[in-house]
Amino acid sequence: MNHTLLKAAVIALATTAMPPLANAADNVDFTLVKQAPRSNLQVAIVPFAGAESISGIVTNDLTNLGQFTLDSNLPERPHSSSEVTLPVWQHNAVPYLVVGNTRSNRGNVEINFEVINVATGEVMQGLQTVTSKNNSQSLRMAGHKVADRIYEILTGIKGDFSGRIAYVVETGKPKNRVSRLVISDVDGFNPKVIYEFNGTIKTLNTSADNQTFTFQVQPDTLGYPQVMSANIVSGAVSNLTNFKAMNYGASVSKDGRVIFSSSFENGIPQIYLAQGGNSRRLTNDPVGAIYPSWAPDGQSFVYTSDRAGGKKGGNKGQIYLYNLATGSEQRLTGGGLSSMGRISNDGKKMSYLSGANQGAVMDLGSRSVTAVNNVGLSEAPGVSPNGQHYIYSNKNVITIVSNGKSISISPSQNGVPNGLIYGPLWLNPDANNVLP
């Protein structure tokens, strides 16, 4: 059995009067993201020289998604640390200041910026640079990358605003419905439908390779569910389970190995490992093993089994951690029904579905559980790559929760068909594959 995982090519950087700068914001409507309550981390962002639209995107990321407090009282408008009159800002009592400018770099746009500790005048971690192609889509992504670096400088946590989100929009009624798989920027802009299907698309799952994610398709007419793989950058889609069987989820490891759930051998779904065109069964579960998902260490994965309910099941599904090296297993959940586990990029959290409708996130160290969403869609929430944000569908909008505070993104405001939204994931593309 062949399992082809398409990989995006590495796009090389190229390096002068500045050409006209494409409009990164494209007249961005910041009402797209509903404003959330603010944290106490204050920052002033001076519009960047030559690229005010980029600093608008940075501001939107840090304040709406990052929960920073923006101070809009700008006593002066410097574009580099050498132009800052420090006593003026110290009198203003804003702890952090961001200044920046742009220049041409062999047809690309070079964005230079500095994060200044106002109390000391220190340029934190020195001059920062992000290079972008000179078109609106690339410049928007460059704005997200600038926000990532500012977030990391100020918090010590890697930013993930330059990731992607994937989600499904379903329109129509059963036997006549259409599901569209969409990838967009985290703030909802630049949406692209990469796959359209007459039936349902569900069970979106992250992969550890930072290049792909997987999803399950089920036709409304007679047919078997299939598990597909999509490339985060190119949007190319391939079939991982092109055979007649009940297929329930898959995940791709950092080195390209695939685990998938299928009933193609004996009628009961089990977890299989595919590598180099060959596959072998890993589980021998009496009632079936489904929804596998790699842990970031590449040596273990989680999956769901109903065997706690006996040989006939009993709707008592639990999540188990499987160690690939030893074949040993550890049960992670207990009590009522738990399913669809996914471990976060840092290995510290697991999101899952608790009961029929309650989304939850478990701290794998303390085993404490946080309830995240309960909107009746029977799916697990997503965790952002840096573990700081939770993302889920609120039926017709996408909700992002940061530190208990939520915002909403409406894909229909960016031209995506209005419909029921399923399974949003916050993806983290391999930075080596993309020049913004």
XYZ file of N, CA and C in Angstrom, residues 202-330:
387
model
N -14.882 15.634 8.207
C -14.771 15.813 9.654
C -13.447 15.233 10.151
N -13.279 15.277 11.463
C -12.126 14.704 12.149
C -10.819 15.247 11.591
N -10.715 16.566 11.462
C -9.447 17.173 11.090
C -8.428 16.919 12.201
N -7.212 16.594 11.799
C -6.203 16.217 12.791
C -4.848 16.787 12.392
N -4.146 17.348 13.358
C -2.807 17.856 13.111
C -1.836 16.701 12.885
N -0.712 17.013 12.239
C 0.371 16.052 12.068
C 1.647 16.650 12.635
N 2.561 15.788 13.035
C 3.784 16.253 13.691
C 4.824 16.769 12.713
N 4.602 16.594 11.393
C 5.612 17.013 10.425
C 5.533 18.492 10.066
N 4.520 19.213 10.571
C 4.330 20.642 10.286
C 4.215 20.919 8.789
N 3.822 19.928 8.022
C 3.627 20.105 6.595
C 2.241 19.669 6.146
N 1.634 18.767 6.897
C 0.353 18.205 6.501
C -0.625 18.181 7.668
N -1.887 17.978 7.336
C -2.892 17.596 8.318
C -3.808 16.590 7.644
N -4.570 15.859 8.434
C -5.424 14.814 7.883
C -6.886 15.121 8.174
N -7.761 14.478 7.404
C -9.200 14.640 7.608
C -9.925 13.426 7.040
N -11.156 13.241 7.490
C -11.965 12.095 7.092
C -13.109 12.562 6.208
N -13.357 11.843 5.125
C -14.489 12.162 4.253
C -15.467 10.990 4.250
N -16.760 11.322 4.263
C -17.809 10.309 4.264
C -18.877 10.731 3.263
N -19.063 9.983 2.163
C -20.102 10.359 1.191
C -21.495 10.178 1.771
N -22.426 11.014 1.312
C -23.815 10.860 1.748
C -24.446 9.629 1.117
N -23.966 9.255 -0.064
C -24.435 8.029 -0.707
C -23.634 6.859 -0.152
N -23.895 5.656 -0.663
C -23.177 4.483 -0.187
C -21.685 4.636 -0.455
N -20.876 4.267 0.504
C -19.433 4.363 0.334
C -18.729 4.322 1.667
N -17.453 3.998 1.637
C -16.667 3.882 2.857
C -16.026 5.224 3.207
N -15.862 5.495 4.506
C -15.119 6.696 4.882
C -13.652 6.534 4.507
N -13.065 7.623 4.033
C -11.659 7.627 3.659
C -10.922 8.689 4.467
N -9.630 8.472 4.664
C -8.802 9.455 5.355
C -7.856 10.086 4.346
N -7.857 11.404 4.314
C -7.075 12.165 3.351
C -5.982 12.954 4.071
N -4.967 13.357 3.297
C -3.898 14.206 3.802
C -3.837 15.462 2.951
N -3.655 16.623 3.599
C -3.563 17.890 2.879
C -2.275 18.600 3.258
N -1.599 19.178 2.265
C -0.399 19.955 2.520
C -0.787 21.354 2.982
N -0.201 21.805 4.110
C -0.574 23.081 4.705
C -0.280 24.241 3.774
N 0.845 24.170 3.053
C 1.287 25.295 2.236
C 0.653 25.276 0.853
N 0.764 24.149 0.154
C 0.276 24.084 -1.230
C -1.208 23.768 -1.326
N -1.767 23.127 -0.298
C -3.170 22.716 -0.350
C -3.380 21.421 -1.104
N -2.312 20.771 -1.592
C -2.451 19.514 -2.321
C -3.013 18.428 -1.404
N -3.951 17.639 -1.935
C -4.652 16.614 -1.152
C -4.354 15.232 -1.727
N -4.097 14.255 -0.865
C -3.896 12.872 -1.295
C -4.677 11.938 -0.375
N -4.963 10.749 -0.879
C -5.749 9.757 -0.140
C -4.807 8.801 0.578
N -4.954 8.683 1.892
C -4.110 7.783 2.681
C -4.702 6.387 2.812
N -6.001 6.235 2.585
C -6.668 4.938 2.800
C -7.527 4.602 1.600
N -6.899 4.395 0.475
C -7.640 4.160 -0.771
C -7.991 2.678 -0.915
N -8.808 2.190 0.017
C -9.265 0.810 -0.033
C -10.597 0.720 0.704
N -11.365 -0.328 0.431
C -12.692 -0.482 1.005
C -12.579 -0.972 2.446
N -12.849 -0.050 3.367
C -12.785 -0.384 4.789
C -13.369 0.784 5.561
N -13.636 0.558 6.847
C -14.039 1.650 7.722
C -12.765 2.316 8.234
N -12.580 3.571 7.874
C -11.342 4.281 8.196
C -11.658 5.466 9.102
N -10.959 5.533 10.231
C -11.284 6.521 11.260
C -10.030 7.269 11.718
N -9.537 8.133 10.894
C -8.479 9.041 11.310
C -7.076 8.561 10.998
N -6.155 9.540 10.945
C -4.751 9.274 10.675
C -3.927 10.443 11.193
N -2.599 10.269 11.180
C -1.689 11.334 11.581
C -0.322 11.024 10.992
N 0.445 12.075 10.671
C 1.752 11.926 10.040
C 2.831 12.378 11.018
N 3.875 11.576 11.177
C 4.962 11.902 12.098
C 5.947 12.870 11.449
N 6.917 13.353 12.219
C 7.910 14.282 11.696
C 8.726 13.673 10.575
N 8.963 12.355 10.626
C 9.784 11.710 9.599
C 8.948 11.065 8.499
N 7.654 11.411 8.414
C 6.823 10.955 7.309
C 6.111 9.640 7.511
N 6.260 9.014 8.677
C 5.503 7.790 8.939
C 4.027 8.135 9.164
N 3.165 7.201 8.805
C 1.721 7.429 8.935
C 1.128 6.377 9.870
N 0.336 6.842 10.837
C -0.511 5.922 11.584
C -1.944 6.172 11.143
N -2.703 5.104 10.982
C -4.087 5.271 10.558
C -4.940 4.164 11.158
N -6.233 4.450 11.264
C -7.188 3.480 11.787
C -7.991 2.917 10.628
N -8.060 1.606 10.532
C -8.807 0.985 9.442
C -9.269 -0.413 9.837
N -10.344 -0.853 9.194
C -10.877 -2.196 9.428
C -10.589 -3.118 8.253
N -9.580 -2.800 7.435
C -9.419 -3.533 6.179
C -8.950 -4.980 6.373
N -8.468 -5.362 7.557
C -8.022 -6.745 7.750
C -9.119 -7.667 8.266
N -9.797 -7.266 9.366
C -10.724 -8.208 9.997
C -12.080 -7.610 10.355
N -12.371 -6.436 9.847
C -13.673 -5.825 10.100
C -13.733 -4.983 11.348
N -12.708 -5.058 12.216
C -12.643 -4.230 13.422
C -11.513 -3.224 13.244
N -11.792 -1.945 13.349
C -10.719 -0.968 13.130
C -9.560 -1.147 14.101
N -8.361 -1.129 13.569
C -7.142 -1.183 14.362
C -6.200 -0.081 13.878
N -5.152 0.181 14.665
C -4.177 1.189 14.283
C -3.039 0.506 13.525
N -2.681 1.092 12.376
C -1.609 0.571 11.539
C -0.534 1.641 11.369
N 0.687 1.184 11.183
C 1.812 2.070 10.898
C 2.249 1.824 9.460
N 2.243 2.892 8.656
C 2.667 2.794 7.263
C 4.003 3.495 7.092
N 4.940 2.801 6.438
C 6.268 3.365 6.232
C 6.904 2.686 5.019
N 7.421 3.505 4.107
C 8.100 2.954 2.940
C 7.234 2.068 2.076
N 5.935 2.362 1.987
C 5.041 1.572 1.153
C 4.500 0.329 1.829
N 4.948 0.026 3.041
C 4.461 -1.138 3.778
C 3.700 -0.699 5.013
N 2.844 -1.567 5.526
C 2.104 -1.251 6.743
C 2.075 -2.468 7.657
N 2.003 -2.192 8.956
C 1.860 -3.276 9.928
C 0.901 -2.845 11.022
N 0.178 -3.807 11.560
C -0.812 -3.524 12.589
C -0.121 -3.361 13.928
N -0.547 -2.332 14.686
C 0.028 -2.069 15.995
C -0.874 -2.514 17.134
N -2.189 -2.438 16.945
C -3.118 -2.770 18.032
C -3.892 -4.042 17.706
N -4.404 -4.649 18.732
C -5.281 -5.812 18.591
C -6.429 -5.625 19.568
N -7.196 -4.579 19.334
C -8.241 -4.171 20.253
C -9.516 -4.968 19.992
N -10.148 -5.518 21.012
C -11.327 -6.368 20.781
C -12.524 -5.627 20.205
N -12.628 -4.300 20.449
C -13.784 -3.562 19.934
C -13.393 -2.479 18.935
N -12.098 -2.263 18.748
C -11.664 -1.304 17.746
C -10.868 -0.145 18.316
N -9.883 0.302 17.566
C -9.033 1.430 17.934
C -9.138 2.496 16.843
N -9.496 3.714 17.217
C -9.768 4.762 16.235
C -9.114 6.084 16.648
N -9.157 7.057 15.729
C -8.678 8.431 15.956
C -7.229 8.496 16.467
N -6.268 7.902 15.753
C -4.877 7.989 16.202
C -4.292 9.377 15.933
N -3.370 9.804 16.784
C -2.733 11.107 16.616
C -1.338 11.068 17.249
N -0.310 11.420 16.464
C 1.059 11.384 16.948
C 1.289 12.383 18.070
N 2.106 11.986 19.035
C 2.682 12.934 19.983
C 3.888 13.576 19.305
N 4.278 14.781 19.722
C 5.376 15.468 19.034
C 6.729 14.766 19.160
N 6.883 13.842 20.129
C 8.166 13.148 20.262
C 8.402 12.123 19.160
N 7.354 11.795 18.385
C 7.491 10.832 17.299
C 7.664 9.399 17.758
N 7.592 9.168 19.062
C 7.772 7.835 19.621
C 6.496 7.280 20.237
N 5.443 8.069 20.255
C 4.194 7.631 20.860
C 3.021 8.325 20.175
N 1.837 7.787 20.405
C 0.623 8.393 19.860
C -0.549 8.078 20.765
N -1.597 8.848 20.632
C -2.828 8.582 21.376
C -3.889 8.053 20.425
N -4.815 7.288 20.958
C -5.952 6.805 20.167
C -7.118 6.536 21.105
N -8.276 6.288 20.534
C -9.495 6.045 21.303
C -9.917 4.586 21.183
N -10.284 3.989 22.297
C -10.838 2.639 22.305
C -12.025 2.584 23.253
N -13.006 1.765 22.882
C -14.197 1.581 23.709
C -14.107 0.298 24.525
N -12.896 -0.278 24.637
C -12.795 -1.585 25.285
C -13.109 -1.548 26.776
N -13.103 -0.354 27.376
C -13.490 -0.266 28.789
C -14.933 -0.692 28.992
N -15.715 -0.688 27.911
C -17.114 -1.121 27.994
C -17.291 -2.607 27.771
N -16.192 -3.360 27.673
C -16.283 -4.796 27.434
C -16.142 -5.114 25.961
N -16.239 -6.403 25.604
C -16.038 -6.831 24.225
C -17.039 -6.225 23.253
N -18.196 -5.850 23.750
C -19.193 -5.234 22.874
C -19.188 -3.718 22.992
N -18.184 -3.191 23.646
C -18.142 -1.737 23.823
C -19.104 -1.310 24.908
N -19.784 -0.222 24.721
C -20.714 0.274 25.721
C -20.628 1.774 25.874
N -20.156 2.425 24.830
C -20.071 3.889 24.829
C -19.259 4.410 26.014
N -18.157 3.715 26.304
C -17.261 4.131 27.374
C -15.857 4.372 26.815
N -15.808 4.951 25.646
C -14.534 5.204 24.998
C -13.571 5.981 25.873
N -12.296 5.585 25.846
C -11.248 6.270 26.592
C -10.049 6.481 25.674
N -9.153 7.363 26.092
C -7.979 7.695 25.287
C -6.765 7.009 25.896
N -5.978 6.365 25.027
C -4.805 5.618 25.452
C -3.564 6.181 24.765
N -2.446 6.136 25.480
C -1.151 6.529 24.931
C -0.365 5.263 24.613
N 0.052 5.138 23.350
C 0.760 3.940 22.878
C 2.227 4.292 22.666
N 3.143 3.549 23.310
C 4.577 3.743 23.146
C 5.056 2.841 22.013
N 5.562 3.456 20.947
C 5.908 2.689 19.749
C 7.103 1.767 19.985
N 8.051 2.196 20.813
C 9.254 1.399 21.028
C 8.973 0.124 21.816
N 8.090 0.215 22.801
C 7.836 -0.927 23.685
C 6.511 -1.626 23.419
N 5.591 -0.943 22.728
C 4.263 -1.506 22.531
C 3.386 -1.393 23.759
N 3.875 -0.724 24.803
C 3.098 -0.574 26.028
C 2.080 0.554 25.878
N 1.038 0.494 26.687
C -0.034 1.477 26.615
C -0.341 2.046 28.004
N -0.817 3.275 27.998
C -1.217 3.934 29.244
C -2.550 4.626 29.018
